[in-house]
GROMACS .gro file of C-alpha atoms in nm:
model
  461
    1MET     CA    1   4.634   1.627  -8.436
    2HIS     CA    2   4.312   1.683  -8.633
    3VAL     CA    3   3.994   1.707  -8.453
    4ARG     CA    4   3.645   1.690  -8.604
    5GLU     CA    5   3.327   1.743  -8.401
    6LEU     CA    6   3.016   1.545  -8.519
    7PRO     CA    7   2.648   1.589  -8.446
    8TRP     CA    8   2.573   1.377  -8.122
    9ILE     CA    9   2.527   1.010  -8.188
   10GLU     CA   10   2.459   0.768  -7.915
   11PRO     CA   11   2.789   0.577  -7.836
   12ILE     CA   12   2.608   0.228  -7.867
   13THR     CA   13   2.483   0.318  -8.209
   14ALA     CA   14   2.829   0.436  -8.327
   15MET     CA   15   2.963   0.110  -8.189
   16GLN     CA   16   2.714  -0.092  -8.403
   17LYS     CA   17   2.825   0.106  -8.706
   18LEU     CA   18   3.191   0.009  -8.653
   19ALA     CA   19   3.136  -0.341  -8.498
   20HIS     CA   20   3.253  -0.505  -8.827
   21ARG     CA   21   3.590  -0.321  -8.832
   22ALA     CA   22   3.910  -0.478  -8.710
   23ASN     CA   23   4.003  -0.483  -8.343
   24LEU     CA   24   3.725  -0.273  -8.199
   25THR     CA   25   3.766  -0.121  -7.859
   26PHE     CA   26   3.461   0.037  -7.692
   27PHE     CA   27   3.488   0.200  -7.339
   28ASP     CA   28   3.129   0.241  -7.270
   29SER     CA   29   3.008   0.449  -6.987
   30ALA     CA   30   2.665   0.274  -6.994
   31ALA     CA   31   2.581   0.423  -6.655
   32SER     CA   32   2.708   0.763  -6.672
   33ASN     CA   33   2.704   1.077  -6.468
   34GLU     CA   34   2.926   1.395  -6.419
   35LEU     CA   35   3.146   1.227  -6.164
   36LEU     CA   36   3.175   0.878  -6.300
   37GLY     CA   37   3.154   0.760  -6.656
   38ARG     CA   38   3.130   1.099  -6.811
   39TYR     CA   39   3.312   0.995  -7.138
   40SER     CA   40   3.286   0.702  -7.375
   41TYR     CA   41   3.545   0.607  -7.634
   42LEU     CA   42   3.546   0.399  -7.960
   43SER     CA   43   3.836   0.283  -8.165
   44CYS     CA   44   3.913   0.039  -8.433
   45ASP     CA   45   4.169  -0.035  -8.709
   46PRO     CA   46   4.472   0.017  -8.499
   47PHE     CA   47   4.807   0.074  -8.662
   48SER     CA   48   5.004  -0.170  -8.440
   49THR     CA   49   4.945  -0.416  -8.161
   50TYR     CA   50   5.145  -0.500  -7.854
   51LYS     CA   51   5.095  -0.836  -7.678
   52VAL     CA   52   5.243  -1.019  -7.377
   53VAL     CA   53   5.236  -1.395  -7.414
   54ASP     CA   54   5.397  -1.610  -7.126
   55GLY     CA   55   5.584  -1.317  -7.008
   56ARG     CA   56   5.730  -1.224  -7.355
   57ALA     CA   57   5.639  -0.912  -7.537
   58PHE     CA   58   5.544  -0.908  -7.909
   59TRP     CA   59   5.503  -0.600  -8.136
   60ASN     CA   60   5.286  -0.685  -8.441
   61ASP     CA   61   5.362  -1.059  -8.372
   62GLU     CA   62   5.746  -0.994  -8.367
   63ALA     CA   63   5.904  -1.121  -8.048
   64LEU     CA   64   6.083  -0.870  -7.843
   65ASP     CA   65   6.353  -0.931  -7.575
   66GLY     CA   66   6.341  -0.762  -7.245
   67ASP     CA   67   6.106  -0.647  -6.965
   68PRO     CA   68   5.751  -0.625  -7.107
   69TRP     CA   69   5.663  -0.318  -6.903
   70GLU     CA   70   5.973  -0.130  -7.026
   71LEU     CA   71   5.918  -0.241  -7.384
   72LEU     CA   72   5.561  -0.098  -7.372
   73ARG     CA   73   5.699   0.222  -7.233
   74ALA     CA   74   5.956   0.255  -7.522
   75ARG     CA   75   5.681   0.194  -7.780
   76LEU     CA   76   5.454   0.454  -7.634
   77ALA     CA   77   5.749   0.698  -7.636
   78ASN     CA   78   5.759   0.680  -8.019
   79TYR     CA   79   5.429   0.870  -8.034
   80PRO     CA   80   5.439   1.168  -7.802
   81GLN     CA   81   5.121   1.360  -7.798
   82GLU     CA   82   5.026   1.698  -7.625
   83TYR     CA   83   4.715   1.689  -7.408
   84ARG     CA   84   4.421   1.898  -7.522
   85PRO     CA   85   4.207   2.005  -7.223
   86ASP     CA   86   3.914   2.096  -7.431
   87LEU     CA   87   3.870   1.732  -7.529
   88PRO     CA   88   3.794   1.405  -7.347
   89PRO     CA   89   4.126   1.267  -7.199
   90PHE     CA   90   4.180   0.967  -7.422
   91GLN     CA   91   4.315   1.133  -7.744
   92GLY     CA   92   4.490   0.834  -7.908
   93GLY     CA   93   4.703   0.573  -7.746
   94ALA     CA   94   4.732   0.206  -7.644
   95ALA     CA   95   4.394   0.042  -7.527
   96GLY     CA   96   4.288  -0.310  -7.449
   97PHE     CA   97   4.345  -0.533  -7.148
   98PHE     CA   98   4.595  -0.612  -6.894
   99GLY     CA   99   4.498  -0.965  -6.777
  100TYR     CA  100   4.538  -1.082  -6.414
  101ASP     CA  101   4.797  -1.320  -6.516
  102LEU     CA  102   5.017  -1.033  -6.628
  103SER     CA  103   5.105  -1.035  -6.267
  104ARG     CA  104   5.326  -1.332  -6.327
  105THR     CA  105   5.575  -1.075  -6.493
  106LEU     CA  106   5.586  -0.909  -6.151
  107GLU     CA  107   5.568  -1.192  -5.897
  108ARG     CA  108   5.654  -1.564  -5.877
  109LEU     CA  109   5.327  -1.751  -5.834
  110PRO     CA  110   5.224  -2.116  -5.826
  111ALA     CA  111   5.158  -2.263  -6.169
  112GLN     CA  112   4.799  -2.277  -6.295
  113ARG     CA  113   4.615  -2.453  -6.558
  114THR     CA  114   4.490  -2.251  -6.846
  115ASP     CA  115   4.256  -2.368  -7.128
  116LEU     CA  116   4.174  -2.053  -7.318
  117GLY     CA  117   4.535  -1.982  -7.432
  118LEU     CA  118   4.488  -1.610  -7.419
  119PRO     CA  119   4.774  -1.352  -7.417
  120GLN     CA  120   4.835  -1.193  -7.071
  121SER     CA  121   4.788  -0.862  -7.232
  122ILE     CA  122   4.664  -0.718  -7.565
  123LEU     CA  123   4.699  -0.343  -7.638
  124HIS     CA  124   4.616  -0.212  -7.970
  125PHE     CA  125   4.768   0.131  -8.064
  126TYR     CA  126   4.496   0.358  -8.200
  127ASP     CA  127   4.571   0.671  -8.399
  128VAL     CA  128   4.190   0.777  -8.409
  129VAL     CA  129   3.949   0.780  -8.130
  130VAL     CA  130   3.576   0.867  -8.145
  131SER     CA  131   3.509   1.034  -7.805
  132PHE     CA  132   3.177   1.112  -7.632
  133ASP     CA  133   3.093   1.358  -7.368
  134HIS     CA  134   2.771   1.220  -7.215
  135PRO     CA  135   2.639   1.521  -7.007
  136HIS     CA  136   2.712   1.778  -7.280
  137ARG     CA  137   2.607   1.537  -7.556
  138ARG     CA  138   2.917   1.636  -7.771
  139CYS     CA  139   3.110   1.388  -7.994
  140TRP     CA  140   3.453   1.415  -8.168
  141ILE     CA  141   3.664   1.235  -8.400
  142VAL     CA  142   4.029   1.278  -8.273
  143SER     CA  143   4.284   1.177  -8.524
  144THR     CA  144   4.664   1.190  -8.435
  145GLY     CA  145   4.820   1.094  -8.758
  146TRP     CA  146   5.043   0.830  -8.601
  147PRO     CA  147   5.244   0.632  -8.688
  148GLU     CA  148   5.359   0.861  -8.961
  149GLN     CA  149   5.658   1.051  -8.843
  150ASP     CA  150   5.722   1.313  -9.099
  151PRO     CA  151   5.515   1.624  -8.976
  152ALA     CA  152   5.351   1.707  -9.310
  153ARG     CA  153   5.264   1.358  -9.403
  154ARG     CA  154   5.135   1.302  -9.045
  155ARG     CA  155   4.888   1.611  -9.070
  156GLU     CA  156   4.769   1.457  -9.404
  157ARG     CA  157   4.718   1.117  -9.243
  158ALA     CA  158   4.540   1.261  -8.956
  159ARG     CA  159   4.286   1.446  -9.187
  160GLY     CA  160   4.242   1.149  -9.406
  161ARG     CA  161   4.169   0.906  -9.118
  162ALA     CA  162   3.926   1.148  -8.957
  163LYS     CA  163   3.741   1.176  -9.297
  164GLU     CA  164   3.741   0.795  -9.323
  165PHE     CA  165   3.579   0.764  -8.978
  166ALA     CA  166   3.327   1.027  -9.036
  167ALA     CA  167   3.214   0.846  -9.356
  168LEU     CA  168   3.186   0.521  -9.155
  169LEU     CA  169   2.978   0.688  -8.886
  170ALA     CA  170   2.751   0.855  -9.146
  171LYS     CA  171   2.637   0.531  -9.282
  172PRO     CA  172   2.323   0.389  -9.169
  173LYS     CA  173   2.319   0.138  -8.870
  174PRO     CA  174   2.344  -0.213  -9.001
  175PRO     CA  175   2.065  -0.453  -8.893
  176ALA     CA  176   2.223  -0.570  -8.578
  177ALA     CA  177   2.137  -0.892  -8.400
  178GLU     CA  178   1.974  -0.723  -8.107
  179HIS     CA  179   1.884  -1.055  -7.932
  180THR     CA  180   2.106  -1.340  -7.811
  181VAL     CA  181   2.036  -1.702  -7.858
  182ALA     CA  182   1.992  -1.887  -7.536
  183VAL     CA  183   2.299  -2.065  -7.384
  184GLY     CA  184   2.279  -2.420  -7.266
  185THR     CA  185   2.423  -2.558  -6.946
  186TRP     CA  186   2.677  -2.349  -6.736
  187HIS     CA  187   2.953  -2.546  -6.554
  188SER     CA  188   3.144  -2.404  -6.257
  189ASN     CA  189   3.488  -2.517  -6.128
  190PHE     CA  190   3.336  -2.527  -5.779
  191HIS     CA  191   3.032  -2.712  -5.648
  192ARG     CA  192   2.883  -2.523  -5.351
  193GLU     CA  193   3.027  -2.744  -5.095
  194ASP     CA  194   3.375  -2.708  -5.264
  195TYR     CA  195   3.345  -2.325  -5.244
  196VAL     CA  196   3.221  -2.342  -4.883
  197ALA     CA  197   3.518  -2.553  -4.802
  198ALA     CA  198   3.754  -2.315  -4.989
  199VAL     CA  199   3.626  -2.030  -4.767
  200ARG     CA  200   3.682  -2.221  -4.453
  201ARG     CA  201   4.032  -2.293  -4.562
  202VAL     CA  202   4.089  -1.910  -4.622
  203ILE     CA  203   3.946  -1.840  -4.279
  204ASN     CA  204   4.195  -2.081  -4.120
  205LEU     CA  205   4.483  -1.929  -4.309
  206ILE     CA  206   4.358  -1.600  -4.179
  207LEU     CA  207   4.352  -1.720  -3.814
  208ALA     CA  208   4.704  -1.877  -3.872
  209GLY     CA  209   4.823  -1.529  -3.960
  210GLU     CA  210   4.908  -1.576  -4.321
  211VAL     CA  211   4.679  -1.327  -4.463
  212PHE     CA  212   4.402  -1.062  -4.357
  213GLN     CA  213   4.181  -1.159  -4.646
  214ALA     CA  214   4.184  -1.316  -4.983
  215ASN     CA  215   3.937  -1.313  -5.273
  216ILE     CA  216   3.822  -1.655  -5.401
  217ALA     CA  217   3.625  -1.672  -5.742
  218GLN     CA  218   3.424  -1.946  -5.903
  219ARG     CA  219   3.458  -1.970  -6.272
  220PHE     CA  220   3.143  -2.044  -6.497
  221SER     CA  221   3.193  -2.166  -6.856
  222ALA     CA  222   2.956  -2.270  -7.137
  223ARG     CA  223   2.960  -2.372  -7.499
  224LEU     CA  224   2.770  -2.120  -7.729
  225PRO     CA  225   2.522  -2.215  -7.994
  226THR     CA  226   2.622  -2.144  -8.360
  227LEU     CA  227   2.408  -1.837  -8.402
  228PHE     CA  228   2.526  -1.669  -8.096
  229ASP     CA  229   2.611  -1.299  -8.152
  230PRO     CA  230   2.871  -1.142  -7.910
  231VAL     CA  231   2.775  -0.789  -7.998
  232GLY     CA  232   2.405  -0.858  -7.947
  233PHE     CA  233   2.508  -1.009  -7.606
  234TYR     CA  234   2.696  -0.723  -7.503
  235CYS     CA  235   2.403  -0.483  -7.588
  236ARG     CA  236   2.178  -0.695  -7.372
  237LEU     CA  237   2.433  -0.707  -7.096
  238ARG     CA  238   2.470  -0.332  -7.077
  239SER     CA  239   2.096  -0.283  -7.082
  240LEU     CA  240   2.051  -0.526  -6.789
  241ASN     CA  241   2.355  -0.431  -6.572
  242PRO     CA  242   2.458  -0.064  -6.687
  243ALA     CA  243   2.795   0.027  -6.532
  244PRO     CA  244   3.034   0.335  -6.544
  245PHE     CA  245   3.338   0.139  -6.644
  246ALA     CA  246   3.189  -0.115  -6.912
  247ALA     CA  247   3.377  -0.216  -7.216
  248LEU     CA  248   3.350  -0.423  -7.530
  249LEU     CA  249   3.656  -0.556  -7.697
  250ARG     CA  250   3.620  -0.735  -8.041
  251TYR     CA  251   3.954  -0.884  -8.142
  252GLY     CA  252   3.887  -1.153  -8.404
  253MET     CA  253   3.763  -1.468  -8.240
  254LEU     CA  254   3.802  -1.306  -7.898
  255THR     CA  255   3.544  -1.090  -7.734
  256VAL     CA  256   3.566  -0.934  -7.397
  257ALA     CA  257   3.234  -0.797  -7.261
  258SER     CA  258   3.256  -0.608  -6.930
  259SER     CA  259   2.997  -0.442  -6.711
  260SER     CA  260   3.243  -0.335  -6.449
  261PRO     CA  261   3.132  -0.083  -6.166
  262GLU     CA  262   3.487  -0.040  -6.038
  263ARG     CA  263   3.774   0.192  -6.143
  264PHE     CA  264   4.105   0.036  -6.093
  265VAL     CA  265   4.352   0.332  -6.148
  266LYS     CA  266   4.324   0.668  -6.320
  267LEU     CA  267   4.601   0.912  -6.409
  268ASP     CA  268   4.484   1.270  -6.483
  269GLY     CA  269   4.786   1.489  -6.540
  270ARG     CA  270   4.973   1.399  -6.211
  271GLN     CA  271   4.652   1.327  -6.013
  272VAL     CA  272   4.602   0.957  -5.925
  273GLU     CA  273   4.271   0.802  -5.824
  274THR     CA  274   4.154   0.450  -5.733
  275ARG     CA  275   3.812   0.347  -5.620
  276PRO     CA  276   3.813   0.006  -5.451
  277ILE     CA  277   3.492  -0.175  -5.405
  278LYS     CA  278   3.461  -0.413  -5.103
  279GLY     CA  279   3.128  -0.516  -4.958
  280THR     CA  280   2.839  -0.627  -5.168
  281ILE     CA  281   2.470  -0.715  -5.102
  282ALA     CA  282   2.192  -0.824  -5.359
  283ARG     CA  283   1.925  -0.568  -5.415
  284SER     CA  284   1.551  -0.637  -5.363
  285ALA     CA  285   1.265  -0.523  -5.600
  286ASP     CA  286   1.081  -0.431  -5.291
  287PHE     CA  287   1.171  -0.065  -5.195
  288GLU     CA  288   1.160  -0.113  -4.819
  289GLU     CA  289   1.343  -0.444  -4.843
  290ASP     CA  290   1.604  -0.288  -5.074
  291HIS     CA  291   1.656   0.001  -4.828
  292ARG     CA  292   1.704  -0.239  -4.530
  293ARG     CA  293   1.963  -0.436  -4.725
  294ALA     CA  294   2.144  -0.112  -4.802
  295GLU     CA  295   2.149  -0.027  -4.427
  296THR     CA  296   2.263  -0.379  -4.350
  297LEU     CA  297   2.567  -0.332  -4.578
  298LEU     CA  298   2.655   0.010  -4.452
  299ASN     CA  299   2.662  -0.116  -4.089
  300SER     CA  300   2.829  -0.456  -4.175
  301GLU     CA  301   3.137  -0.485  -3.938
  302LYS     CA  302   3.283  -0.752  -4.177
  303ASP     CA  303   3.236  -0.560  -4.493
  304ARG     CA  304   3.365  -0.235  -4.363
  305ALA     CA  305   3.670  -0.416  -4.217
  306GLU     CA  306   3.725  -0.568  -4.556
  307ASN     CA  307   3.697  -0.236  -4.744
  308THR     CA  308   3.921  -0.067  -4.491
  309MET     CA  309   4.200  -0.335  -4.522
  310ILE     CA  310   4.204  -0.290  -4.913
  311VAL     CA  311   4.218   0.085  -4.871
  312ASP     CA  312   4.522   0.039  -4.660
  313LEU     CA  313   4.680  -0.187  -4.921
  314LEU     CA  314   4.612   0.071  -5.196
  315ARG     CA  315   4.752   0.351  -4.991
  316ASN     CA  316   5.061   0.143  -4.963
  317ASP     CA  317   5.074   0.072  -5.341
  318LEU     CA  318   5.013   0.442  -5.439
  319SER     CA  319   5.261   0.561  -5.185
  320ARG     CA  320   5.538   0.377  -5.386
  321VAL     CA  321   5.499   0.620  -5.679
  322CYS     CA  322   5.336   0.930  -5.528
  323THR     CA  323   5.478   1.234  -5.365
  324LEU     CA  324   5.535   1.220  -4.988
  325HIS     CA  325   5.214   1.278  -4.784
  326SER     CA  326   5.004   1.330  -5.096
  327VAL     CA  327   4.813   0.994  -5.068
  328ALA     CA  328   4.465   1.049  -4.908
  329VAL     CA  329   4.121   0.885  -4.866
  330PRO     CA  330   3.859   1.135  -4.926
  331VAL     CA  331   3.578   0.877  -4.934
  332LEU     CA  332   3.555   0.574  -4.717
  333CYS     CA  333   3.293   0.302  -4.738
  334LYS     CA  334   3.030   0.505  -4.935
  335LEU     CA  335   2.727   0.315  -5.058
  336GLU     CA  336   2.680   0.284  -5.443
  337SER     CA  337   2.378   0.113  -5.586
  338TYR     CA  338   2.374  -0.075  -5.930
  339ALA     CA  339   2.106  -0.266  -6.106
  340SER     CA  340   2.149  -0.585  -5.903
  341VAL     CA  341   2.367  -0.501  -5.603
  342HIS     CA  342   2.472  -0.246  -5.349
  343HIS     CA  343   2.839  -0.183  -5.299
  344LEU     CA  344   3.071  -0.019  -5.043
  345VAL     CA  345   3.306   0.192  -5.234
  346SER     CA  346   3.609   0.403  -5.109
  347VAL     CA  347   3.825   0.653  -5.291
  348VAL     CA  348   4.207   0.681  -5.261
  349THR     CA  349   4.395   0.961  -5.431
  350GLY     CA  350   4.759   1.075  -5.464
  351GLU     CA  351   4.994   1.301  -5.678
  352LEU     CA  352   5.217   1.101  -5.899
  353GLU     CA  353   5.595   1.190  -5.853
  354THR     CA  354   5.743   1.401  -6.133
  355ASP     CA  355   5.974   1.122  -6.267
  356GLY     CA  356   5.672   0.877  -6.268
  357ASP     CA  357   5.427   0.792  -6.551
  358ALA     CA  358   5.133   0.594  -6.624
  359LEU     CA  359   5.332   0.254  -6.645
  360SER     CA  360   5.519   0.314  -6.326
  361LEU     CA  361   5.180   0.372  -6.161
  362LEU     CA  362   5.016   0.077  -6.310
  363ARG     CA  363   5.320  -0.148  -6.221
  364ALA     CA  364   5.325  -0.042  -5.867
  365SER     CA  365   4.951  -0.124  -5.810
  366PHE     CA  366   4.882  -0.412  -6.054
  367PRO     CA  367   4.674  -0.626  -5.997
  368GLY     CA  368   4.422  -0.426  -5.789
  369GLY     CA  369   4.412  -0.515  -5.433
  370SER     CA  370   4.041  -0.536  -5.422
  371ILE     CA  371   4.042  -0.868  -5.612
  372THR     CA  372   4.348  -1.028  -5.452
  373GLY     CA  373   4.334  -0.971  -5.074
  374ALA     CA  374   4.592  -0.845  -4.826
  375PRO     CA  375   4.892  -0.886  -4.808
  376LYS     CA  376   4.875  -0.905  -5.190
  377VAL     CA  377   5.143  -1.144  -5.284
  378ARG     CA  378   5.052  -1.408  -5.024
  379SER     CA  379   4.681  -1.374  -5.124
  380MET     CA  380   4.772  -1.425  -5.487
  381GLU     CA  381   4.958  -1.746  -5.403
  382ILE     CA  382   4.646  -1.870  -5.209
  383ILE     CA  383   4.421  -1.779  -5.488
  384ALA     CA  384   4.631  -1.965  -5.738
  385GLU     CA  385   4.651  -2.278  -5.501
  386ILE     CA  386   4.260  -2.286  -5.447
  387GLU     CA  387   4.120  -2.166  -5.777
  388GLY     CA  388   4.367  -2.396  -5.967
  389ILE     CA  389   4.287  -2.235  -6.330
  390ALA     CA  390   4.410  -1.905  -6.466
  391ARG     CA  391   4.193  -1.603  -6.426
  392ASP     CA  392   4.298  -1.468  -6.774
  393VAL     CA  393   4.134  -1.121  -6.831
  394TYR     CA  394   3.907  -1.147  -6.519
  395CYS     CA  395   4.044  -0.919  -6.226
  396GLY     CA  396   4.298  -0.763  -6.449
  397ALA     CA  397   4.232  -0.423  -6.589
  398ILE     CA  398   4.073  -0.288  -6.920
  399GLY     CA  399   4.157   0.065  -7.027
  400TYR     CA  400   4.392   0.292  -7.207
  401ILE     CA  401   4.727   0.455  -7.174
  402GLY     CA  402   4.715   0.771  -7.399
  403PHE     CA  403   5.003   0.899  -7.611
  404ASN     CA  404   4.949   1.206  -7.392
  405GLY     CA  405   5.024   1.015  -7.061
  406TYR     CA  406   4.677   0.993  -6.936
  407MET     CA  407   4.538   0.667  -6.820
  408ASP     CA  408   4.211   0.523  -6.704
  409THR     CA  409   4.147   0.151  -6.628
  410ASN     CA  410   3.868  -0.053  -6.471
  411ILE     CA  411   3.893  -0.373  -6.266
  412ALA     CA  412   3.778  -0.645  -6.496
  413ILE     CA  413   3.502  -0.782  -6.285
  414ARG     CA  414   3.140  -0.875  -6.416
  415THR     CA  415   3.341  -0.938  -6.719
  416VAL     CA  416   3.270  -1.223  -6.983
  417THR     CA  417   3.538  -1.368  -7.214
  418ILE     CA  418   3.419  -1.517  -7.541
  419GLU     CA  419   3.673  -1.727  -7.727
  420GLY     CA  420   3.534  -1.901  -8.032
  421ASP     CA  421   3.227  -2.098  -7.927
  422ARG     CA  422   3.304  -2.080  -7.559
  423ALA     CA  423   3.204  -1.824  -7.290
  424VAL     CA  424   3.380  -1.789  -6.951
  425PHE     CA  425   3.324  -1.557  -6.655
  426HIS     CA  426   3.402  -1.548  -6.289
  427ALA     CA  427   3.229  -1.425  -5.975
  428GLY     CA  428   3.423  -1.390  -5.657
  429SER     CA  429   3.400  -1.279  -5.293
  430GLY     CA  430   3.644  -1.133  -5.033
  431ILE     CA  431   3.698  -1.368  -4.742
  432THR     CA  432   3.786  -1.238  -4.397
  433ALA     CA  433   3.787  -1.402  -4.053
  434LEU     CA  434   3.426  -1.289  -4.009
  435SER     CA  435   3.299  -1.446  -4.324
  436ASP     CA  436   3.004  -1.676  -4.318
  437PRO     CA  437   3.094  -1.954  -4.602
  438ASP     CA  438   2.734  -1.995  -4.721
  439ALA     CA  439   2.677  -1.612  -4.744
  440GLU     CA  440   3.013  -1.583  -4.931
  441TYR     CA  441   2.885  -1.839  -5.197
  442GLU     CA  442   2.557  -1.663  -5.217
  443GLU     CA  443   2.738  -1.331  -5.284
  444THR     CA  444   2.908  -1.478  -5.590
  445LEU     CA  445   2.579  -1.589  -5.733
  446ALA     CA  446   2.429  -1.231  -5.666
  447LYS     CA  447   2.718  -1.081  -5.868
  448ALA     CA  448   2.667  -1.348  -6.144
  449ALA     CA  449   2.296  -1.305  -6.174
  450ARG     CA  450   2.272  -1.031  -6.426
  451ILE     CA  451   2.538  -1.211  -6.647
  452PHE     CA  452   2.330  -1.521  -6.656
  453ASP     CA  453   2.014  -1.318  -6.735
  454ALA     CA  454   2.199  -1.156  -7.029
  455PHE     CA  455   2.282  -1.488  -7.173
  456ARG     CA  456   1.919  -1.594  -7.166
  457ALA     CA  457   1.722  -1.529  -7.479
  458PRO     CA  458   1.481  -1.242  -7.430
  459GLY     CA  459   1.139  -1.358  -7.291
  460ALA     CA  460   1.295  -1.687  -7.155
  461SER     CA  461   1.244  -1.738  -6.791
   0.00000   0.00000   0.00000
């Protein structure tokens, strides 16, 4: 591994300098602090690409036979990398998205319509990562030399690639399109009365004993104007709705722009952490009203029950791959505040079994219970029946699995998918027996508000 420290550069500026490169992945701790979002990472020009399409794996567009999870594990094993504790944890590896519909490789679910035609997962294999430590304002180019297998040639490749990236980052920032062009009419797959009826249906299923809760989302879509700039849009989104687990993926005609506040699952050595969010209330510009709303959320019987049910689900998921009695809940229903909403957040931790790895952890817990419901499989069946159209990237996970075995992923909420001239995003709400159907519909709009704002041209009302 070749490591080169650079003078501090803001991650968003570095991203804009590399935005024109192939298959850019930017894990952006736009709202950073020592505990959450300490690091940001930037990669491009991968040496290989792994995809899953309709349950079948592809390596550089060559179809592979076998279980896609095991095939990914085998590919990662070709590039073993020691962990350097003096650097940010992602030091080269596979990065991209695990779409919600990758769950169809794990469970048999009702068929759903899809219109974007996206793979269920895209992971690029990056030999070079530009990493950023926000609180200490340090920046490194970490270059592994993979996929070269000969040790001498690998060292030479690592040095050469680090030099290449340093030269790219030393160039002046190109004149970026800082502003977006206003988008026209948005369409949802639910009218208000349809969504309210869907909530009532879920409540009836809960009262019938089929589930404890299920998360139902409405999907917004719009055509984009010719001059729309996805990178400019992302910059506007992160400024309006900064989040600790934000991300920008630029893969040809496909752009995924996420401002997720939620960690799905993190593996740090053998230590596992997940941070489910359940319970949301819109913020107010008035200080006293905002405080009152926060207190309302903290004392909400419905939201605390919802959060606790998902904590139990995640404890069960982690217990499948963690050592006996290691799974714990150090934080339960803590208030976290973001630009437009307050959330209730819990933390579930564990110690991964010695024969486990990032993929066994991901497989045991995918997709995240906070965006399915409980019990998970029946909730996913109900989601498929009611929503009727594939979630694609939404409610999957965006993140990395390092060659060193470390992993960090978000829950892909507050996430926009741009494919060609079309933009799609979802906003959902967790339904329990105590849900008010109209309030659940309003909650989806509160979650969507900052995304709608980001699509408006600056200065537009």
